Amino acid sequence: MSSIKNTRILDVLNGIPVDKTPVWIMRQAGRYLPEYKKTRAEAGSFLDLCKSPELASEVTIQPIRRFDLDAAIIFSDILTIPDAMGLELKFEDNRGPYFDNPLNNNDEVSVLNDKNIDALEYVAEAIIHTKEKLNNEVPLIGFSGSPWTLSTYMVEGSATKEFRKVRSIVFNNPDMLNMLTKKLVESISKYLIMQAKAGADVLMIFDSWGGLLNTDNYINFSLNPMKQIINNLRNDKITKNKPIILFTKGGGIWLNQISKSGCNAIGLDWTINISAARKIVGENISLQGNLDPCALHGSDESIKQAASKILDDYGFGHRHIFNLGHGIDQYVNPDNLKILINHVKEYSKKFHKN
Ligand code: CP3
C-alpha cells in the first residue's frame, strides 16, 4: 500500500474519484525557474546535473516547493539510454543534446549494448534521494523515451528539422530500425523497472516524435514497441500494477489504437479537443493534458480562460490529469504558471463531487 499523502494522480490513473483535477507540468523542472539555473550552474553542465543524484533530486523538488503540484517527475533526460548503450551523449548550451557518431548501418546497431542498464544507476539513486526529500507528499513519476523517439535521436544525432535520415531508414533499411527497436524495447523495459524499484510511483513513456510517421509505420515502429514495453512491465512483479502514461506528440489521430495499448492514461498534445478525445477513448482510460504551452505567455485572464476551456470541455468526471500539451518553455514567467495551477485547482472543483 502506498503511504503517499496526495494520491490525486494515482487515483485518477486507477479510476478513483478525486476532489479536484490534479495537475503537473511536463518539464516542470527547467530553465524557466531561476533556482534551476542556479543549481545547473553549480553542477557545471546539464549532463553533470543529470548524473549527480543529489543535484538532480534538488531540481526535481524545486517546482514542488514553489507550486501546488500533484506530482514530481524525476529530473533526467530521455537520451540517457542511448548514452548507456554506447552512443556518448554530449550537450552544448546553444545546441542542446547530440551524439557525435549517430547510427548509419546494421553493424553499428549490432554493437550497441542493451544489457548495460547498470550504467544508469545514477538515475535510480536520484529517485531514492528524491523520494526521501518528497517525504511522501506527492507521487514521483519516472520516465523513458519511446523506442521510436530514441531511434530518431540515435540516427539523426540530434533534433533535426525534417528527420530525413531516420524517416528514410523506415523505408530503405527497416531491418536496421527493427534491430534497434528490439534493443531499445529491452533496455527501456529494464530501465523503467529499475526506476520503479528505486521508488517511481508512475511511469511515463515520451513518444515526442511519433507524429512524424504515417499510420502504418506509427503502429509498426512506435505503438507496437511501446505495447511490448507495457507487456514487459505487466509481467514483472515490481511494475505489474504501476500506472503507465503514454504520450505521443501528434498522436491525436491514433487515440483509438493507443487506448488499446494497456496504458492507464494517454497524454494529449494541444491540437486535439479533449472532449473529442474522451469520446474516442471511453471512460476506462485517463487523459492527460492538454493546454498549448504558449498559453502561458498570455495575460492572467487569458491563461485562466484557456485552462477553464479545457476543464469545461472535459466536463464532469475523474479521469483527467491537467497538464500542458508539451513541455513548458524556458521563457515562461513562473508567476504565470502559478496562476494556471491555482486556477485549475479552484475551478475544477465543480466537476467533482465532494
Ligand atoms: O519534465 C521534467 O521536469 C523532467 C525533466 C525532463 C528533461 N527532459 C529535462 C531537460 C524530461 C522529462 C525530458 C524528456 C525529454 N528530453 C524529451 C521528451 C519530452 C519532450 O519534450 O518531448 C526529449 C525529446 C528530450 C531531449 C532533449 N533534452 C532536447 C531536445 C533538449 C533540448 C531542448 C531544450 O529544451 O533545451 C533537452 C534538454 C533538456 N532536458 C533540458 C531540460 C531541463 C534543458 C537543458 C538545460 O538546462 O539547458
PDB file of C-alpha atoms in Angstrom, residues 72-305:
ATOM      1  CA  ALA A  72       7.045  15.369  -9.169  1.00  0.00           C
ATOM      2  CA  ILE A  73       8.855  13.985 -12.235  1.00  0.00           C
ATOM      3  CA  ILE A  74      12.398  12.776 -11.815  1.00  0.00           C
ATOM      4  CA  PHE A  75      14.891  15.150 -13.390  1.00  0.00           C
ATOM      5  CA  SER A  76      16.801  13.345 -16.111  1.00  0.00           C
ATOM      6  CA  ASP A  77      16.663  13.102 -19.899  1.00  0.00           C
ATOM      7  CA  ILE A  78      15.388  10.551 -22.384  1.00  0.00           C
ATOM      8  CA  LEU A  79      18.829  10.401 -24.013  1.00  0.00           C
ATOM      9  CA  THR A  80      20.489   8.708 -21.037  1.00  0.00           C
ATOM     10  CA  ILE A  81      19.586   5.313 -22.531  1.00  0.00           C
ATOM     11  CA  PRO A  82      21.464   5.758 -25.832  1.00  0.00           C
ATOM     12  CA  ASP A  83      24.356   7.053 -23.697  1.00  0.00           C
ATOM     13  CA  ALA A  84      24.344   3.829 -21.657  1.00  0.00           C
ATOM     14  CA  MET A  85      24.109   1.790 -24.873  1.00  0.00           C
ATOM     15  CA  GLY A  86      27.377   3.249 -26.095  1.00  0.00           C
ATOM     16  CA  LEU A  87      26.496   6.405 -28.060  1.00  0.00           C
ATOM     17  CA  GLU A  88      28.201   9.023 -25.954  1.00  0.00           C
ATOM     18  CA  LEU A  89      25.739  11.831 -25.148  1.00  0.00           C
ATOM     19  CA  LYS A  90      27.048  15.375 -25.385  1.00  0.00           C
ATOM     20  CA  PHE A  91      25.392  18.693 -24.657  1.00  0.00           C
ATOM     21  CA  GLU A  92      26.107  22.253 -25.712  1.00  0.00           C
ATOM     22  CA  ASP A  93      24.159  25.196 -24.403  1.00  0.00           C
ATOM     23  CA  ASN A  94      23.269  26.688 -27.758  1.00  0.00           C
ATOM     24  CA  ARG A  95      22.788  23.355 -29.473  1.00  0.00           C
ATOM     25  CA  GLY A  96      21.077  21.019 -26.993  1.00  0.00           C
ATOM     26  CA  PRO A  97      21.856  17.296 -26.685  1.00  0.00           C
ATOM     27  CA  TYR A  98      23.646  15.482 -29.525  1.00  0.00           C
ATOM     28  CA  PHE A  99      25.662  12.397 -30.497  1.00  0.00           C
ATOM     29  CA  ASP A 100      28.917  12.769 -32.465  1.00  0.00           C
ATOM     30  CA  ASN A 101      28.568   9.353 -34.077  1.00  0.00           C
ATOM     31  CA  PRO A 102      24.934   8.746 -34.999  1.00  0.00           C
ATOM     32  CA  LEU A 103      23.944   5.332 -36.346  1.00  0.00           C
ATOM     33  CA  ASN A 104      24.297   4.617 -40.075  1.00  0.00           C
ATOM     34  CA  ASN A 105      24.051   0.872 -40.565  1.00  0.00           C
ATOM     35  CA  ASN A 106      23.220  -2.547 -39.103  1.00  0.00           C
ATOM     36  CA  ASP A 107      26.773  -3.151 -37.883  1.00  0.00           C
ATOM     37  CA  GLU A 108      26.688  -0.030 -35.757  1.00  0.00           C
ATOM     38  CA  VAL A 109      23.373  -1.118 -34.263  1.00  0.00           C
ATOM     39  CA  SER A 110      24.604  -4.635 -33.596  1.00  0.00           C
ATOM     40  CA  VAL A 111      27.385  -3.431 -31.268  1.00  0.00           C
ATOM     41  CA  LEU A 112      25.060  -1.329 -29.091  1.00  0.00           C
ATOM     42  CA  ASN A 113      24.901  -2.687 -25.576  1.00  0.00           C
ATOM     43  CA  ASP A 114      21.320  -3.307 -24.431  1.00  0.00           C
ATOM     44  CA  LYS A 115      22.429  -5.039 -21.216  1.00  0.00           C
ATOM     45  CA  ASN A 116      24.057  -2.019 -19.648  1.00  0.00           C
ATOM     46  CA  ILE A 117      21.238  -0.607 -17.548  1.00  0.00           C
ATOM     47  CA  ASP A 118      23.575  -0.602 -14.530  1.00  0.00           C
ATOM     48  CA  ALA A 119      25.253   2.391 -16.147  1.00  0.00           C
ATOM     49  CA  LEU A 120      22.045   4.286 -15.324  1.00  0.00           C
ATOM     50  CA  GLU A 121      22.312   3.564 -11.618  1.00  0.00           C
ATOM     51  CA  TYR A 122      22.677   7.335 -11.076  1.00  0.00           C
ATOM     52  CA  VAL A 123      19.002   7.727 -12.096  1.00  0.00           C
ATOM     53  CA  ALA A 124      17.946   5.112  -9.535  1.00  0.00           C
ATOM     54  CA  GLU A 125      19.996   6.954  -6.922  1.00  0.00           C
ATOM     55  CA  ALA A 126      18.407  10.270  -7.857  1.00  0.00           C
ATOM     56  CA  ILE A 127      14.993   8.631  -7.405  1.00  0.00           C
ATOM     57  CA  ILE A 128      15.948   7.300  -3.968  1.00  0.00           C
ATOM     58  CA  HIS A 129      17.177  10.770  -2.880  1.00  0.00           C
ATOM     59  CA  THR A 130      14.063  12.410  -4.294  1.00  0.00           C
ATOM     60  CA  LYS A 131      11.710  10.021  -2.517  1.00  0.00           C
ATOM     61  CA  GLU A 132      13.414  10.879   0.749  1.00  0.00           C
ATOM     62  CA  LYS A 133      13.081  14.617   0.138  1.00  0.00           C
ATOM     63  CA  LEU A 134       9.469  14.349  -1.005  1.00  0.00           C
ATOM     64  CA  ASN A 135       8.629  12.711   2.302  1.00  0.00           C
ATOM     65  CA  ASN A 136       5.563  11.034   0.756  1.00  0.00           C
ATOM     66  CA  GLU A 137       3.874  14.361  -0.008  1.00  0.00           C
ATOM     67  CA  VAL A 138       3.254  13.637  -3.716  1.00  0.00           C
ATOM     68  CA  PRO A 139       3.960  10.708  -6.049  1.00  0.00           C
ATOM     69  CA  LEU A 140       7.076  10.616  -8.225  1.00  0.00           C
ATOM     70  CA  ILE A 141       6.887   9.981 -11.979  1.00  0.00           C
ATOM     71  CA  GLY A 142       9.682   8.025 -13.659  1.00  0.00           C
ATOM     72  CA  PHE A 143      10.053   8.098 -17.441  1.00  0.00           C
ATOM     73  CA  SER A 144      11.729   6.979 -20.612  1.00  0.00           C
ATOM     74  CA  GLY A 145      11.651   7.967 -24.260  1.00  0.00           C
ATOM     75  CA  SER A 146       9.848   5.605 -26.626  1.00  0.00           C
ATOM     76  CA  PRO A 147      11.860   3.304 -28.896  1.00  0.00           C
ATOM     77  CA  TRP A 148      10.930   5.357 -31.974  1.00  0.00           C
ATOM     78  CA  THR A 149      11.746   8.719 -30.375  1.00  0.00           C
ATOM     79  CA  LEU A 150      15.099   7.437 -29.110  1.00  0.00           C
ATOM     80  CA  SER A 151      15.789   5.983 -32.568  1.00  0.00           C
ATOM     81  CA  THR A 152      15.254   9.405 -34.142  1.00  0.00           C
ATOM     82  CA  TYR A 153      17.986  10.961 -31.970  1.00  0.00           C
ATOM     83  CA  MET A 154      20.308   7.962 -32.335  1.00  0.00           C
ATOM     84  CA  VAL A 155      20.076   8.037 -36.133  1.00  0.00           C
ATOM     85  CA  GLU A 156      19.913  11.816 -36.674  1.00  0.00           C
ATOM     86  CA  GLY A 157      22.446  12.707 -33.961  1.00  0.00           C
ATOM     87  CA  SER A 158      20.185  15.480 -32.644  1.00  0.00           C
ATOM     88  CA  ALA A 159      16.750  17.004 -33.179  1.00  0.00           C
ATOM     89  CA  THR A 160      16.788  17.972 -36.856  1.00  0.00           C
ATOM     90  CA  LYS A 161      14.312  19.890 -38.949  1.00  0.00           C
ATOM     91  CA  GLU A 162      12.945  17.193 -41.220  1.00  0.00           C
ATOM     92  CA  PHE A 163      14.294  13.992 -39.643  1.00  0.00           C
ATOM     93  CA  ARG A 164      15.008  12.867 -43.210  1.00  0.00           C
ATOM     94  CA  LYS A 165      17.645  10.278 -42.340  1.00  0.00           C
ATOM     95  CA  VAL A 166      15.581   8.299 -39.856  1.00  0.00           C
ATOM     96  CA  ARG A 167      12.384   8.671 -41.869  1.00  0.00           C
ATOM     97  CA  SER A 168      14.226   7.300 -44.903  1.00  0.00           C
ATOM     98  CA  ILE A 169      15.566   4.329 -42.954  1.00  0.00           C
ATOM     99  CA  VAL A 170      11.936   3.384 -42.246  1.00  0.00           C
ATOM    100  CA  PHE A 171      11.706   2.704 -45.983  1.00  0.00           C
ATOM    101  CA  ASN A 172      15.217   1.822 -47.145  1.00  0.00           C
ATOM    102  CA  ASN A 173      16.503  -0.218 -44.196  1.00  0.00           C
ATOM    103  CA  PRO A 174      13.624  -1.346 -41.960  1.00  0.00           C
ATOM    104  CA  ASP A 175      15.803  -4.249 -40.731  1.00  0.00           C
ATOM    105  CA  MET A 176      18.182  -1.793 -39.124  1.00  0.00           C
ATOM    106  CA  LEU A 177      15.314   0.015 -37.430  1.00  0.00           C
ATOM    107  CA  ASN A 178      13.783  -3.275 -36.263  1.00  0.00           C
ATOM    108  CA  MET A 179      17.087  -4.371 -34.778  1.00  0.00           C
ATOM    109  CA  LEU A 180      17.483  -1.034 -32.999  1.00  0.00           C
ATOM    110  CA  THR A 181      13.864  -1.085 -31.806  1.00  0.00           C
ATOM    111  CA  LYS A 182      14.306  -4.556 -30.334  1.00  0.00           C
ATOM    112  CA  LYS A 183      17.331  -3.451 -28.340  1.00  0.00           C
ATOM    113  CA  LEU A 184      15.543  -0.343 -27.150  1.00  0.00           C
ATOM    114  CA  VAL A 185      12.453  -2.290 -26.033  1.00  0.00           C
ATOM    115  CA  GLU A 186      14.783  -4.455 -23.947  1.00  0.00           C
ATOM    116  CA  SER A 187      16.688  -1.536 -22.413  1.00  0.00           C
ATOM    117  CA  ILE A 188      13.675   0.683 -21.800  1.00  0.00           C
ATOM    118  CA  SER A 189      11.725  -2.110 -20.080  1.00  0.00           C
ATOM    119  CA  LYS A 190      14.627  -2.808 -17.728  1.00  0.00           C
ATOM    120  CA  TYR A 191      15.213   0.901 -17.166  1.00  0.00           C
ATOM    121  CA  LEU A 192      11.590   1.533 -16.182  1.00  0.00           C
ATOM    122  CA  ILE A 193      11.623  -1.494 -13.870  1.00  0.00           C
ATOM    123  CA  MET A 194      14.799  -0.122 -12.294  1.00  0.00           C
ATOM    124  CA  GLN A 195      13.085   3.252 -11.743  1.00  0.00           C
ATOM    125  CA  ALA A 196      10.039   1.587 -10.171  1.00  0.00           C
ATOM    126  CA  LYS A 197      12.258  -0.467  -7.911  1.00  0.00           C
ATOM    127  CA  ALA A 198      14.014   2.722  -6.789  1.00  0.00           C
ATOM    128  CA  GLY A 199      10.649   4.278  -5.913  1.00  0.00           C
ATOM    129  CA  ALA A 200       8.957   5.758  -9.005  1.00  0.00           C
ATOM    130  CA  ASP A 201       5.191   5.577  -8.447  1.00  0.00           C
ATOM    131  CA  VAL A 202       4.078   6.231 -12.041  1.00  0.00           C
ATOM    132  CA  LEU A 203       5.879   5.510 -15.321  1.00  0.00           C
ATOM    133  CA  MET A 204       5.590   7.666 -18.425  1.00  0.00           C
ATOM    134  CA  ILE A 205       6.770   7.000 -21.968  1.00  0.00           C
ATOM    135  CA  PHE A 206       7.544  10.107 -24.053  1.00  0.00           C
ATOM    136  CA  ASP A 207       6.974   9.476 -27.742  1.00  0.00           C
ATOM    137  CA  SER A 208       7.776  13.019 -28.765  1.00  0.00           C
ATOM    138  CA  TRP A 209       8.299  12.214 -32.446  1.00  0.00           C
ATOM    139  CA  GLY A 210       5.662   9.517 -33.108  1.00  0.00           C
ATOM    140  CA  GLY A 211       3.681  12.122 -35.032  1.00  0.00           C
ATOM    141  CA  LEU A 212       6.316  12.113 -37.798  1.00  0.00           C
ATOM    142  CA  LEU A 213       5.191   8.710 -39.037  1.00  0.00           C
ATOM    143  CA  ASN A 214       2.354   7.600 -41.281  1.00  0.00           C
ATOM    144  CA  THR A 215      -0.298   5.470 -39.630  1.00  0.00           C
ATOM    145  CA  ASP A 216       1.083   2.036 -40.576  1.00  0.00           C
ATOM    146  CA  ASN A 217       4.604   2.988 -39.598  1.00  0.00           C
ATOM    147  CA  TYR A 218       3.397   4.562 -36.358  1.00  0.00           C
ATOM    148  CA  ILE A 219       1.746   1.282 -35.424  1.00  0.00           C
ATOM    149  CA  ASN A 220       4.773  -0.755 -36.512  1.00  0.00           C
ATOM    150  CA  PHE A 221       7.684   1.299 -35.269  1.00  0.00           C
ATOM    151  CA  SER A 222       6.214   3.248 -32.388  1.00  0.00           C
ATOM    152  CA  LEU A 223       2.981   1.920 -30.896  1.00  0.00           C
ATOM    153  CA  ASN A 224       3.717  -1.825 -31.090  1.00  0.00           C
ATOM    154  CA  PRO A 225       7.144  -1.472 -29.463  1.00  0.00           C
ATOM    155  CA  MET A 226       5.565   0.656 -26.708  1.00  0.00           C
ATOM    156  CA  LYS A 227       2.958  -2.096 -26.260  1.00  0.00           C
ATOM    157  CA  GLN A 228       5.764  -4.645 -25.890  1.00  0.00           C
ATOM    158  CA  ILE A 229       7.283  -2.487 -23.165  1.00  0.00           C
ATOM    159  CA  ILE A 230       3.918  -2.269 -21.396  1.00  0.00           C
ATOM    160  CA  ASN A 231       3.612  -6.072 -21.632  1.00  0.00           C
ATOM    161  CA  ASN A 232       7.077  -6.492 -20.169  1.00  0.00           C
ATOM    162  CA  LEU A 233       6.136  -4.155 -17.311  1.00  0.00           C
ATOM    163  CA  ARG A 234       2.878  -6.008 -16.681  1.00  0.00           C
ATOM    164  CA  ASN A 235       4.841  -9.264 -16.469  1.00  0.00           C
ATOM    165  CA  ASP A 236       7.265  -8.045 -13.834  1.00  0.00           C
ATOM    166  CA  LYS A 237       6.257  -8.153 -10.194  1.00  0.00           C
ATOM    167  CA  ILE A 238       7.667  -4.691  -9.455  1.00  0.00           C
ATOM    168  CA  THR A 239       5.832  -2.912 -12.260  1.00  0.00           C
ATOM    169  CA  LYS A 240       2.775  -5.159 -12.651  1.00  0.00           C
ATOM    170  CA  ASN A 241       0.435  -2.583 -11.110  1.00  0.00           C
ATOM    171  CA  LYS A 242       2.343   0.635 -11.777  1.00  0.00           C
ATOM    172  CA  PRO A 243       0.238   3.183 -13.663  1.00  0.00           C
ATOM    173  CA  ILE A 244       1.620   3.913 -17.130  1.00  0.00           C
ATOM    174  CA  ILE A 245       1.132   7.136 -19.106  1.00  0.00           C
ATOM    175  CA  LEU A 246       1.805   7.108 -22.820  1.00  0.00           C
ATOM    176  CA  PHE A 247       2.356  10.396 -24.657  1.00  0.00           C
ATOM    177  CA  THR A 248       2.642  10.539 -28.439  1.00  0.00           C
ATOM    178  CA  LYS A 249       3.007  14.090 -29.682  1.00  0.00           C
ATOM    179  CA  GLY A 250       0.832  14.322 -32.760  1.00  0.00           C
ATOM    180  CA  GLY A 251      -0.973  11.146 -31.696  1.00  0.00           C
ATOM    181  CA  GLY A 252      -4.481  12.622 -31.643  1.00  0.00           C
ATOM    182  CA  ILE A 253      -5.398  10.773 -34.836  1.00  0.00           C
ATOM    183  CA  TRP A 254      -4.453   7.399 -33.302  1.00  0.00           C
ATOM    184  CA  LEU A 255      -6.219   7.635 -29.936  1.00  0.00           C
ATOM    185  CA  ASN A 256      -8.356   4.604 -30.578  1.00  0.00           C
ATOM    186  CA  GLN A 257      -5.294   2.419 -31.219  1.00  0.00           C
ATOM    187  CA  ILE A 258      -3.325   3.976 -28.333  1.00  0.00           C
ATOM    188  CA  SER A 259      -6.204   3.358 -25.929  1.00  0.00           C
ATOM    189  CA  LYS A 260      -5.795  -0.383 -26.566  1.00  0.00           C
ATOM    190  CA  SER A 261      -2.101  -0.411 -25.644  1.00  0.00           C
ATOM    191  CA  GLY A 262      -2.638  -1.337 -21.998  1.00  0.00           C
ATOM    192  CA  CYS A 263      -1.645   2.098 -20.667  1.00  0.00           C
ATOM    193  CA  ASN A 264      -3.613   3.770 -17.847  1.00  0.00           C
ATOM    194  CA  ALA A 265      -3.520   7.241 -19.368  1.00  0.00           C
ATOM    195  CA  ILE A 266      -2.860   8.939 -22.675  1.00  0.00           C
ATOM    196  CA  GLY A 267      -1.019  12.244 -22.817  1.00  0.00           C
ATOM    197  CA  LEU A 268      -2.564  14.621 -25.346  1.00  0.00           C
ATOM    198  CA  ASP A 269      -0.820  17.418 -27.178  1.00  0.00           C
ATOM    199  CA  TRP A 270      -2.787  20.652 -27.610  1.00  0.00           C
ATOM    200  CA  THR A 271      -4.046  20.014 -31.136  1.00  0.00           C
ATOM    201  CA  ILE A 272      -6.973  17.769 -30.211  1.00  0.00           C
ATOM    202  CA  ASN A 273     -10.073  18.848 -28.312  1.00  0.00           C
ATOM    203  CA  ILE A 274     -10.149  16.931 -25.037  1.00  0.00           C
ATOM    204  CA  SER A 275     -13.889  16.340 -25.227  1.00  0.00           C
ATOM    205  CA  ALA A 276     -13.474  14.649 -28.623  1.00  0.00           C
ATOM    206  CA  ALA A 277     -10.565  12.634 -27.221  1.00  0.00           C
ATOM    207  CA  ARG A 278     -12.671  11.486 -24.276  1.00  0.00           C
ATOM    208  CA  LYS A 279     -15.392  10.252 -26.609  1.00  0.00           C
ATOM    209  CA  ILE A 280     -12.851   8.195 -28.563  1.00  0.00           C
ATOM    210  CA  VAL A 281     -11.037   6.573 -25.629  1.00  0.00           C
ATOM    211  CA  GLY A 282     -14.049   6.000 -23.365  1.00  0.00           C
ATOM    212  CA  GLU A 283     -14.239   6.102 -19.601  1.00  0.00           C
ATOM    213  CA  ASN A 284     -11.792   3.334 -18.673  1.00  0.00           C
ATOM    214  CA  ILE A 285      -8.705   5.293 -19.522  1.00  0.00           C
ATOM    215  CA  SER A 286      -7.460   8.650 -18.245  1.00  0.00           C
ATOM    216  CA  LEU A 287      -6.432  11.647 -20.309  1.00  0.00           C
ATOM    217  CA  GLN A 288      -3.555  13.971 -19.503  1.00  0.00           C
ATOM    218  CA  GLY A 289      -3.239  17.435 -20.977  1.00  0.00           C
ATOM    219  CA  ASN A 290      -3.655  19.499 -22.972  1.00  0.00           C
ATOM    220  CA  LEU A 291      -3.066  23.235 -22.747  1.00  0.00           C
ATOM    221  CA  ASP A 292      -0.984  24.813 -25.517  1.00  0.00           C
ATOM    222  CA  PRO A 293       2.300  25.656 -23.710  1.00  0.00           C
ATOM    223  CA  CYS A 294       2.237  29.087 -25.357  1.00  0.00           C
ATOM    224  CA  ALA A 295      -0.964  29.917 -23.469  1.00  0.00           C
ATOM    225  CA  LEU A 296       1.420  30.644 -20.577  1.00  0.00           C
ATOM    226  CA  HIS A 297       2.614  33.722 -22.463  1.00  0.00           C
ATOM    227  CA  GLY A 298      -0.859  35.272 -22.271  1.00  0.00           C
ATOM    228  CA  SER A 299      -2.335  37.657 -19.714  1.00  0.00           C
ATOM    229  CA  ASP A 300      -3.537  36.349 -16.335  1.00  0.00           C
ATOM    230  CA  GLU A 301      -7.097  36.404 -17.601  1.00  0.00           C
ATOM    231  CA  SER A 302      -6.335  34.619 -20.867  1.00  0.00           C
ATOM    232  CA  ILE A 303      -4.379  31.910 -19.018  1.00  0.00           C
ATOM    233  CA  LYS A 304      -7.355  31.261 -16.758  1.00  0.00           C
ATOM    234  CA  GLN A 305      -9.754  31.280 -19.691  1.00  0.00           C
TER     235      GLN A 305
END
